Amino acid sequence: MESLALHEAVKKFVEERISKYPTKRSLLVPTLLLAQEYHGGYISPELVKSIAKYLEVPEQEVHSTASFYSLLNKHKVGRHTIMACHNVSCYLRGGDSLIKKLEEKLGIKVGQTTPDGRFTLISVECIAACGGAPAMIIDKDYFENMTEEKLDEVLAKFT
Amino acid sequence: MDVAVNKLVKVNINGKDYELLEGMYLTEAVKPIGIEIPQFCAHRWLEPLGACRMCLVRVEKMPKLQIACALPVREGLVVTTESDEIRRAREEMLEFHLLNHPLECPVCDRGGECPLQDLTERYGKYQSRYIEEKLIRADTKLNPFLRMNYKRCILCKRCVRYCDEIAGDHLIEFEDRGGWTKVTTFLGTESPNRFSGNIIELCPVGAITSIPFRFRGRAWELEKTRTVCNQCSVGCNLELHTRLGSLQRIVPAVNEVLDDGHICDRGRFAYGWVHSDARIRKPSLKDNGGFTEISWSEAESIVAQKIRDTVRDYGGDAIGIIAGNSLTNEDYYALRLFAEHGVGTKNVSFSEDICGLSAEHAQLVNVMLSKVGCVEDIMNSELIVLIGADVLEEAPVLGLRVEEAVRKRGATLASISSYNHDSERYANTLVRIKPGAFIFGESAFSSEEFSKLRYEFENRRRISLIFGQELLCGPSPIKSIKAVYQLAQRIERIRQERQNPLERLTVTPIFRGANSLGALILSLKLGVPNQFESMTNILKKATTGEVKLLYLVGVNPIIEYPNGRLAKEAFSKAEFIVAQDLFLTESSALADIILPVSPWIFRDGTYFNFEGRLQRANSCPLTDVVPSDLELFNRLLISMGKGSQFVLPDELFAKLAREADFIPVKQLADIPKAGILTHFESEAHSFEGIEAISTAEEVCSSNSEPLKEFPFYLVPKHYLFRNSVKVRHTKWMQEVVPKDWAILNYEDAQELGISEGDEVVVESKVGSLYFSAKMSEQVPRKVVIIDRNIQDKAINSLVSKEDVAFSVRIKKA
Amino acid sequence: MAEKLKEVKVTTALCEIPVAHRIDVYEAHGGYLALKKAIKEMKPDEVIEEVKRSGLRGKGGAGFPAGLKWSFVPKDYVGPKYLACNADEGEPGTFKDRYLIEKNPHQVIEGCIIASYAVGISHCYIYTRGEFYLGKERMEEAIEDAYRKGYLGENILGSGYSLDMVVHTGAGSYECGEETALLTSLEGDRGHPKMKPPFPATHGAWGKPTVINNVETLATVPPIIKEGADWHTSLGTDKSPGIKIVSVSGHVERPGNYEVEYGVPTSSIINDLAGGVWKGRKLKCFIPGGSSTPALPAEKVDIPYDYESLASAGSMLGSGALIVFDETTDIVRVAEIITRFYALESCGKCTPCREGTRWMLQIYERILNGAGRMEDLDLLLDICGGVEFKSFCPFGDATVGIVRSTINLFRDEYEDYIKNHKVYEREFIPVRHGVNGRSG
Ligand SMILES: Cc1cc2nc3c(=O)[nH]c(=O)nc-3n(C[C@H](O)[C@H](O)[C@H](O)COP(=O)(O)O)c2cc1C
Ligand code: SF4
Ligand code: FES
């Protein structure tokens, strides 16, 4: 299985920061998070092999570390990822029904991807937005004080 | 970490005062005083992890229970290890451990020797309160030998830590997290690992079990016999587990001063051949191409008659006897008596490892034996230099102990080699030389390459030099060996000149055989030296007709002898060939008669391992239909009318011990369990007597260019999992045998238009063979590395003995 | 009528100004004066003494005195020393750190530089959560500006002291908020906590002395240096001096971050600042300091909001996340949510926490599916006994707070579920670990 070439942005990210760490391996976690964006949105075995080679870390350890963190996707995902919070403060202000509404709107269940590959819907633990509960993140943006009415307007921003 | 454990300090445990070693972790420290603190994730080989929480104890003035596995003993420590609170804590922990655990003790191979089973019986509650759905995940294979059962795994991480901290190969890691964590190999890509079998015993439950041993016996049904491994020169102590008349598995027997309980996967798993049908079980006589089985009496009389006729017609010396390097000392001694009294020949060779070694090298052998270092010497040294020695492949457990010395005792590792091999992974000083150019004298020593090493030689107090197979399989082994001893001599001389004398300097050879040292001792040290001849000379005498009958004992010259053509010619010219062996090999297939012998597990006897440690091998309680070597010699002596000279190994050992003053014990039974080191230093041979390497010789070897049309150097490689006869006839070893690779440098391959997996022709001036190409950064330019033991592709057919360098050319097939 | 409680904005003062994250705006409001004062007029030991005298306590959860923690780092140590600014903020109910690094990054940076100068640190890592993309951007911009202005890098303000700073993101793990797990993650490995002893002050990241402080703790350092330790001790109580951002969430009219003095009555935080319980409903109970702190009944709502009072009431101040529940709350469902959180975020290193949390979750799921048994309640309490104080790191202790307090306070609601085989109507089935499609 050929290991794919790392995207330039990922290499630049590492080269810029390498001088600030005593070991090259220290950059593994942020590099995995960034590399995921440029390589199909998930940590594929090929990506593990090329990061292992680039950061000089054994493949098994890159795979093991990648499998620990929940933001690093293990499977293919849609173009956009909706992360709706199902923790206590969001639950108290209607977070669960917001997620139910999202499932109905997108026609998929939590953990699945829309057939057209546009959205992947997952429910996540507290995202430090309890003041603006119920809250969710789509890709990199926070959406707080969400109501079912606002849903369409927010989803429209992501094609 | 290794703490300076020396001072005894007063501690109070369960109300009683004791004196324990300061700095030692409590779980280990209390064992000698009869207190048991249960533990799963802690182990004396590993750094404390603190994951299983079984060792929670109450320490005075500490608010919470503390884990004993990470609690160093200190003055005035007050600890309670037995109380209601602690009993309840252990019950709770065991309940958590057993949450997902399936009740399959009846079908679990670990039953009867399972720490989880024992500790649950001793500390656990009767009933678990878990009624939820257990986490079920399908079993997988970690590598060709290990099966992983996730339901039983308690995630103590011993296996992962062993592979990272000790074996150094990243076989397995944790995947996922929390309650769903599991042990996996990445993508099932099993990286080559040499010690994976050790995690079977290390696993405190039955999660990792041996595939070859699966369901082949309960622990309490197996008869256990302690013996010594005969698959390499380290001589790790093993336990043979037998049942229903056959060998079921091999496990470590822990010799603290040698292997410390580690054994390699070859020693552990390469045993299937013992009961394979391919073994020859009846004497076989050659007739028109094939072999027909004949009775023992018939075979003995044929051989006896042949020997008598040859001696009558041409004299005793017309019989050439060549012995391998893995017989017991008693077999060698019997063979010596057979050769001297039975046959009366001086053409006898025990020197398979250095086939040019003959009586004239007796002085070199003496120096070699007197300078050998034991494991303690090597691990205690501040500088360890590997000279053409990939110890992880040639003497794996010694390689492990060397790496332990580097990691835990701060030793510096250096390596002189023509390519980067795995044993260099902890080395910080690397000297690259041309393949085969281990002949370094004055000019090499003062060269820029050696500068870093020179500094080490001039300042380290305790130094160990280790030379191995890359040197011994090179073009001129004897010269290279002399060069190593001269290097040692030069170091000693420099240190005396600078009034900075060495505390300890040892030079340790790594030979291929389990008793290579014993073979040298019994031939060129103990025996009347001129009674022995080199293997090369005997083969040459066969080609000239001087030797008419070749008698082979456990040796396979056709592929093992460096010059394949000479061996084949000798075999064709010899009038009669007798082969005493376990299997039909390349050599025994050309013999006129094959006399089958029993494997090492059926023999009592002794071996000298690479340290010169005399160790006892015990036979397991099984009978074999074929005799051992010494029994066979005795029966031949009787058929030749010389009468029975010896019957039991004990007699032979007693004779040997009487003759050798350096063997401190006089009876086989007196040999201690951990073996006994023989000290040759008493005959303090310093280095003189080894004539200096002339600068001419040194110059010609160090810049010996390969011939124009053969631009590549061929480096024969001695792999751990080489496809030798024993591995070939063990079916579960086939997946780990190295493929028929010719390993090249990336640029060389590119220039020749060769890509990974292509078929290539490797040609020398005397022959050519086909291999599949493989590339590696470890290989420098203009070098190709090929396995010495590839079936039907013996690279000794490419080599001629006079070569100053093994030069070949390579092109795409 | 006692006058209404007012905020004492120290770290959140500048957060209201929309562009406070820009360095010029921050300097215009007195930014980096404390740094200049510390570097030019004070020796490192004096800075530590000042912070010690101020009584500043860690705001990440343990409330450990910051000055004391700094003084544990060996002064004469030759070699690199590190500062990790903990912006992992994973404790349910807490949302102050994200607010600070997005709105007022420079005060955090200034705090980090002063702390680093005091302890002799060469590298500072701002460990932020993977989700905080805006926070990371704001922090990276601010750091660049600080380098440009000479507050970071070589020879800061001509003092000969140098410091490198970089933002390091995690990738989704609450356990990486724990100080040693954070360091393991910083070293590029799975977020498993390290053995203590040795403590991070002597053997932290890469085995070198390391200080770990929370974002809010570090943001409080510049005001202490500028206004002086006595100013800080004049606020709050004598045992809990100074101020704390309280992240109020749940059933209140105006959830948000409110910075108050320690010791103010919790009821006044809820009623005066957060607009009181919403929809005119009655207070049922509240979690004072985040999901790892035991819930307290409505009767204790007037309790002073400081470490000592909350501890004596049987709970903890923790990271200061006040979650308010009104009378309609299904407290058993709340306990299940928080137990699921701990089961899924456990790092899995040690047996009691890894197995105990997953077992408790399975029991809660069974109770909420109407198949609970009366003995399940004592079983849950027993499991808590097996997990608390016996796990490898304080995560284990954090998991038992909600289970014990809700069973002790609202045993009747649990028994209602069990006796009547009540089934909680789930609006969706959560799936573990993002998009794996595997549940349970
Ligand atoms: C399970 C667990 C999670 C934690 N999460 C955080 C966190 O997200 N942010 C934080 O600042 N401290 C967190 N802490 C506290 C840290 O261990 C550490 O005490 C704190 O960051 C040190 O900073 P301080 O002294 O300024 O409070 C957590 C502790 C535990 C046991
Ligand atoms: S208590 Fe144990 S399993 Fe839980 S987070 Fe800490 S180390 Fe990991
Ligand atoms: S043996 Fe001490 S925690 Fe496992």
PDB file of N, CA, C and O in Angstrom, chain B residues 245-284:
ATOM      1  N   GLY B 245       4.116 -38.807  24.617  1.00  0.00           N
ATOM      2  CA  GLY B 245       5.262 -39.209  23.827  1.00  0.00           C
ATOM      3  C   GLY B 245       5.713 -38.203  22.795  1.00  0.00           C
ATOM      4  O   GLY B 245       6.494 -38.529  21.903  1.00  0.00           O
ATOM      5  N   SER B 246       5.237 -36.961  22.896  1.00  0.00           N
ATOM      6  CA  SER B 246       5.768 -35.992  21.925  1.00  0.00           C
ATOM      7  C   SER B 246       5.955 -34.629  22.578  1.00  0.00           C
ATOM      8  O   SER B 246       5.330 -34.316  23.592  1.00  0.00           O
ATOM      9  N   LEU B 247       6.839 -33.841  21.958  1.00  0.00           N
ATOM     10  CA  LEU B 247       7.168 -32.517  22.498  1.00  0.00           C
ATOM     11  C   LEU B 247       6.017 -31.574  22.151  1.00  0.00           C
ATOM     12  O   LEU B 247       5.678 -31.403  20.978  1.00  0.00           O
ATOM     13  N   GLN B 248       5.383 -30.956  23.166  1.00  0.00           N
ATOM     14  CA  GLN B 248       4.208 -30.104  22.908  1.00  0.00           C
ATOM     15  C   GLN B 248       4.607 -28.628  22.805  1.00  0.00           C
ATOM     16  O   GLN B 248       4.081 -27.884  21.997  1.00  0.00           O
ATOM     17  N   ARG B 249       5.515 -28.169  23.660  1.00  0.00           N
ATOM     18  CA  ARG B 249       5.930 -26.756  23.554  1.00  0.00           C
ATOM     19  C   ARG B 249       7.255 -26.554  24.285  1.00  0.00           C
ATOM     20  O   ARG B 249       7.677 -27.411  25.064  1.00  0.00           O
ATOM     21  N   ILE B 250       7.882 -25.416  24.019  1.00  0.00           N
ATOM     22  CA  ILE B 250       9.128 -25.031  24.703  1.00  0.00           C
ATOM     23  C   ILE B 250       8.882 -23.691  25.401  1.00  0.00           C
ATOM     24  O   ILE B 250       8.322 -22.763  24.792  1.00  0.00           O
ATOM     25  N   VAL B 251       9.246 -23.601  26.673  1.00  0.00           N
ATOM     26  CA  VAL B 251       9.095 -22.332  27.400  1.00  0.00           C
ATOM     27  C   VAL B 251      10.437 -22.006  28.065  1.00  0.00           C
ATOM     28  O   VAL B 251      11.283 -22.882  28.221  1.00  0.00           O
ATOM     29  N   PRO B 252      10.658 -20.748  28.443  1.00  0.00           N
ATOM     30  CA  PRO B 252      11.932 -20.383  29.091  1.00  0.00           C
ATOM     31  C   PRO B 252      12.074 -21.029  30.475  1.00  0.00           C
ATOM     32  O   PRO B 252      11.068 -21.306  31.126  1.00  0.00           O
ATOM     33  N   ALA B 253      13.332 -21.288  30.879  1.00  0.00           N
ATOM     34  CA  ALA B 253      13.551 -21.893  32.200  1.00  0.00           C
ATOM     35  C   ALA B 253      14.307 -20.896  33.088  1.00  0.00           C
ATOM     36  O   ALA B 253      14.687 -21.243  34.195  1.00  0.00           O
ATOM     37  N   VAL B 254      14.523 -19.707  32.670  1.00  0.00           N
ATOM     38  CA  VAL B 254      15.108 -18.594  33.433  1.00  0.00           C
ATOM     39  C   VAL B 254      16.463 -18.928  34.060  1.00  0.00           C
ATOM     40  O   VAL B 254      16.536 -19.608  35.091  1.00  0.00           O
ATOM     41  N   ASN B 255      17.523 -18.500  33.401  1.00  0.00           N
ATOM     42  CA  ASN B 255      18.867 -18.549  33.976  1.00  0.00           C
ATOM     43  C   ASN B 255      19.265 -17.094  34.168  1.00  0.00           C
ATOM     44  O   ASN B 255      19.678 -16.413  33.229  1.00  0.00           O
ATOM     45  N   GLU B 256      19.163 -16.558  35.428  1.00  0.00           N
ATOM     46  CA  GLU B 256      19.318 -15.113  35.661  1.00  0.00           C
ATOM     47  C   GLU B 256      20.627 -14.584  35.072  1.00  0.00           C
ATOM     48  O   GLU B 256      20.679 -13.507  34.496  1.00  0.00           O
ATOM     49  N   VAL B 257      21.712 -15.390  35.199  1.00  0.00           N
ATOM     50  CA  VAL B 257      23.013 -14.814  34.801  1.00  0.00           C
ATOM     51  C   VAL B 257      23.207 -14.884  33.289  1.00  0.00           C
ATOM     52  O   VAL B 257      24.181 -14.356  32.748  1.00  0.00           O
ATOM     53  N   LEU B 258      22.280 -15.580  32.568  1.00  0.00           N
ATOM     54  CA  LEU B 258      22.501 -15.700  31.116  1.00  0.00           C
ATOM     55  C   LEU B 258      21.342 -15.058  30.347  1.00  0.00           C
ATOM     56  O   LEU B 258      21.466 -13.980  29.798  1.00  0.00           O
ATOM     57  N   ASP B 259      20.154 -15.717  30.374  1.00  0.00           N
ATOM     58  CA  ASP B 259      19.061 -15.216  29.534  1.00  0.00           C
ATOM     59  C   ASP B 259      18.030 -14.428  30.331  1.00  0.00           C
ATOM     60  O   ASP B 259      17.189 -13.747  29.761  1.00  0.00           O
ATOM     61  N   ASP B 260      18.058 -14.513  31.665  1.00  0.00           N
ATOM     62  CA  ASP B 260      17.113 -13.789  32.539  1.00  0.00           C
ATOM     63  C   ASP B 260      15.653 -14.063  32.150  1.00  0.00           C
ATOM     64  O   ASP B 260      14.777 -13.219  32.331  1.00  0.00           O
ATOM     65  N   GLY B 261      15.417 -15.229  31.525  1.00  0.00           N
ATOM     66  CA  GLY B 261      14.021 -15.606  31.243  1.00  0.00           C
ATOM     67  C   GLY B 261      13.556 -15.252  29.831  1.00  0.00           C
ATOM     68  O   GLY B 261      12.454 -15.609  29.441  1.00  0.00           O
ATOM     69  N   HIS B 262      14.384 -14.519  29.074  1.00  0.00           N
ATOM     70  CA  HIS B 262      13.991 -14.230  27.671  1.00  0.00           C
ATOM     71  C   HIS B 262      14.454 -15.382  26.784  1.00  0.00           C
ATOM     72  O   HIS B 262      15.557 -15.901  26.980  1.00  0.00           O
ATOM     73  N   ILE B 263      13.640 -15.778  25.822  1.00  0.00           N
ATOM     74  CA  ILE B 263      14.146 -16.667  24.760  1.00  0.00           C
ATOM     75  C   ILE B 263      13.636 -16.129  23.425  1.00  0.00           C
ATOM     76  O   ILE B 263      12.656 -15.371  23.402  1.00  0.00           O
ATOM     77  N   CYS B 264      14.306 -16.496  22.339  1.00  0.00           N
ATOM     78  CA  CYS B 264      13.871 -15.932  21.044  1.00  0.00           C
ATOM     79  C   CYS B 264      12.832 -16.845  20.417  1.00  0.00           C
ATOM     80  O   CYS B 264      12.630 -17.979  20.867  1.00  0.00           O
ATOM     81  N   ASP B 265      12.162 -16.324  19.403  1.00  0.00           N
ATOM     82  CA  ASP B 265      11.050 -17.084  18.793  1.00  0.00           C
ATOM     83  C   ASP B 265      11.545 -18.327  18.065  1.00  0.00           C
ATOM     84  O   ASP B 265      10.818 -19.307  17.924  1.00  0.00           O
ATOM     85  N   ARG B 266      12.828 -18.349  17.645  1.00  0.00           N
ATOM     86  CA  ARG B 266      13.326 -19.565  16.988  1.00  0.00           C
ATOM     87  C   ARG B 266      13.458 -20.678  18.015  1.00  0.00           C
ATOM     88  O   ARG B 266      12.932 -21.773  17.860  1.00  0.00           O
ATOM     89  N   GLY B 267      14.090 -20.327  19.153  1.00  0.00           N
ATOM     90  CA  GLY B 267      14.277 -21.308  20.219  1.00  0.00           C
ATOM     91  C   GLY B 267      12.948 -21.815  20.747  1.00  0.00           C
ATOM     92  O   GLY B 267      12.814 -22.968  21.130  1.00  0.00           O
ATOM     93  N   ARG B 268      11.931 -20.902  20.726  1.00  0.00           N
ATOM     94  CA  ARG B 268      10.637 -21.279  21.324  1.00  0.00           C
ATOM     95  C   ARG B 268       9.763 -22.079  20.346  1.00  0.00           C
ATOM     96  O   ARG B 268       9.092 -23.014  20.745  1.00  0.00           O
ATOM     97  N   PHE B 269       9.779 -21.680  19.082  1.00  0.00           N
ATOM     98  CA  PHE B 269       8.770 -22.267  18.170  1.00  0.00           C
ATOM     99  C   PHE B 269       9.354 -23.266  17.160  1.00  0.00           C
ATOM    100  O   PHE B 269       8.631 -24.040  16.574  1.00  0.00           O
ATOM    101  N   ALA B 270      10.705 -23.229  16.926  1.00  0.00           N
ATOM    102  CA  ALA B 270      11.218 -24.117  15.869  1.00  0.00           C
ATOM    103  C   ALA B 270      11.460 -25.502  16.456  1.00  0.00           C
ATOM    104  O   ALA B 270      12.604 -25.911  16.691  1.00  0.00           O
ATOM    105  N   TYR B 271      10.359 -26.235  16.756  1.00  0.00           N
ATOM    106  CA  TYR B 271      10.533 -27.596  17.304  1.00  0.00           C
ATOM    107  C   TYR B 271       9.659 -28.627  16.574  1.00  0.00           C
ATOM    108  O   TYR B 271       9.743 -29.814  16.820  1.00  0.00           O
ATOM    109  N   GLY B 272       8.850 -28.119  15.624  1.00  0.00           N
ATOM    110  CA  GLY B 272       7.925 -29.030  14.931  1.00  0.00           C
ATOM    111  C   GLY B 272       8.666 -30.159  14.227  1.00  0.00           C
ATOM    112  O   GLY B 272       8.188 -31.276  14.068  1.00  0.00           O
ATOM    113  N   TRP B 273       9.975 -29.920  13.849  1.00  0.00           N
ATOM    114  CA  TRP B 273      10.715 -30.926  13.074  1.00  0.00           C
ATOM    115  C   TRP B 273      10.970 -32.210  13.892  1.00  0.00           C
ATOM    116  O   TRP B 273      11.174 -33.298  13.335  1.00  0.00           O
ATOM    117  N   VAL B 274      10.912 -32.097  15.238  1.00  0.00           N
ATOM    118  CA  VAL B 274      11.306 -33.259  16.074  1.00  0.00           C
ATOM    119  C   VAL B 274      10.445 -34.476  15.735  1.00  0.00           C
ATOM    120  O   VAL B 274      10.943 -35.599  15.661  1.00  0.00           O
ATOM    121  N   HIS B 275       9.150 -34.215  15.487  1.00  0.00           N
ATOM    122  CA  HIS B 275       8.270 -35.374  15.201  1.00  0.00           C
ATOM    123  C   HIS B 275       7.839 -35.375  13.734  1.00  0.00           C
ATOM    124  O   HIS B 275       6.849 -36.001  13.389  1.00  0.00           O
ATOM    125  N   SER B 276       8.573 -34.625  12.871  1.00  0.00           N
ATOM    126  CA  SER B 276       8.091 -34.571  11.464  1.00  0.00           C
ATOM    127  C   SER B 276       8.405 -35.888  10.759  1.00  0.00           C
ATOM    128  O   SER B 276       9.377 -36.576  11.094  1.00  0.00           O
ATOM    129  N   ASP B 277       7.546 -36.224   9.800  1.00  0.00           N
ATOM    130  CA  ASP B 277       7.747 -37.485   9.071  1.00  0.00           C
ATOM    131  C   ASP B 277       9.008 -37.411   8.213  1.00  0.00           C
ATOM    132  O   ASP B 277       9.570 -38.425   7.813  1.00  0.00           O
ATOM    133  N   ALA B 278       9.438 -36.150   7.901  1.00  0.00           N
ATOM    134  CA  ALA B 278      10.600 -36.025   7.003  1.00  0.00           C
ATOM    135  C   ALA B 278      11.866 -36.547   7.670  1.00  0.00           C
ATOM    136  O   ALA B 278      12.867 -36.818   7.003  1.00  0.00           O
ATOM    137  N   ARG B 279      11.816 -36.732   8.998  1.00  0.00           N
ATOM    138  CA  ARG B 279      13.046 -37.237   9.660  1.00  0.00           C
ATOM    139  C   ARG B 279      13.338 -38.664   9.213  1.00  0.00           C
ATOM    140  O   ARG B 279      12.415 -39.461   9.061  1.00  0.00           O
ATOM    141  N   ILE B 280      14.613 -38.935   9.031  1.00  0.00           N
ATOM    142  CA  ILE B 280      14.997 -40.302   8.636  1.00  0.00           C
ATOM    143  C   ILE B 280      14.989 -41.170   9.898  1.00  0.00           C
ATOM    144  O   ILE B 280      15.538 -40.760  10.923  1.00  0.00           O
ATOM    145  N   ARG B 281      14.309 -42.286   9.833  1.00  0.00           N
ATOM    146  CA  ARG B 281      14.205 -43.112  11.064  1.00  0.00           C
ATOM    147  C   ARG B 281      14.825 -44.489  10.899  1.00  0.00           C
ATOM    148  O   ARG B 281      14.954 -45.233  11.845  1.00  0.00           O
ATOM    149  N   LYS B 282      15.277 -44.788   9.663  1.00  0.00           N
ATOM    150  CA  LYS B 282      15.943 -46.097   9.475  1.00  0.00           C
ATOM    151  C   LYS B 282      17.165 -45.870   8.585  1.00  0.00           C
ATOM    152  O   LYS B 282      17.148 -44.984   7.716  1.00  0.00           O
ATOM    153  N   PRO B 283      18.243 -46.631   8.804  1.00  0.00           N
ATOM    154  CA  PRO B 283      19.440 -46.471   7.956  1.00  0.00           C
ATOM    155  C   PRO B 283      19.056 -46.632   6.485  1.00  0.00           C
ATOM    156  O   PRO B 283      18.186 -47.465   6.158  1.00  0.00           O
ATOM    157  N   SER B 284      19.628 -45.829   5.619  1.00  0.00           N
ATOM    158  CA  SER B 284      19.204 -45.860   4.187  1.00  0.00           C
ATOM    159  C   SER B 284      20.439 -46.007   3.317  1.00  0.00           C
ATOM    160  O   SER B 284      21.411 -45.266   3.471  1.00  0.00           O
TER     161      SER B 284
END
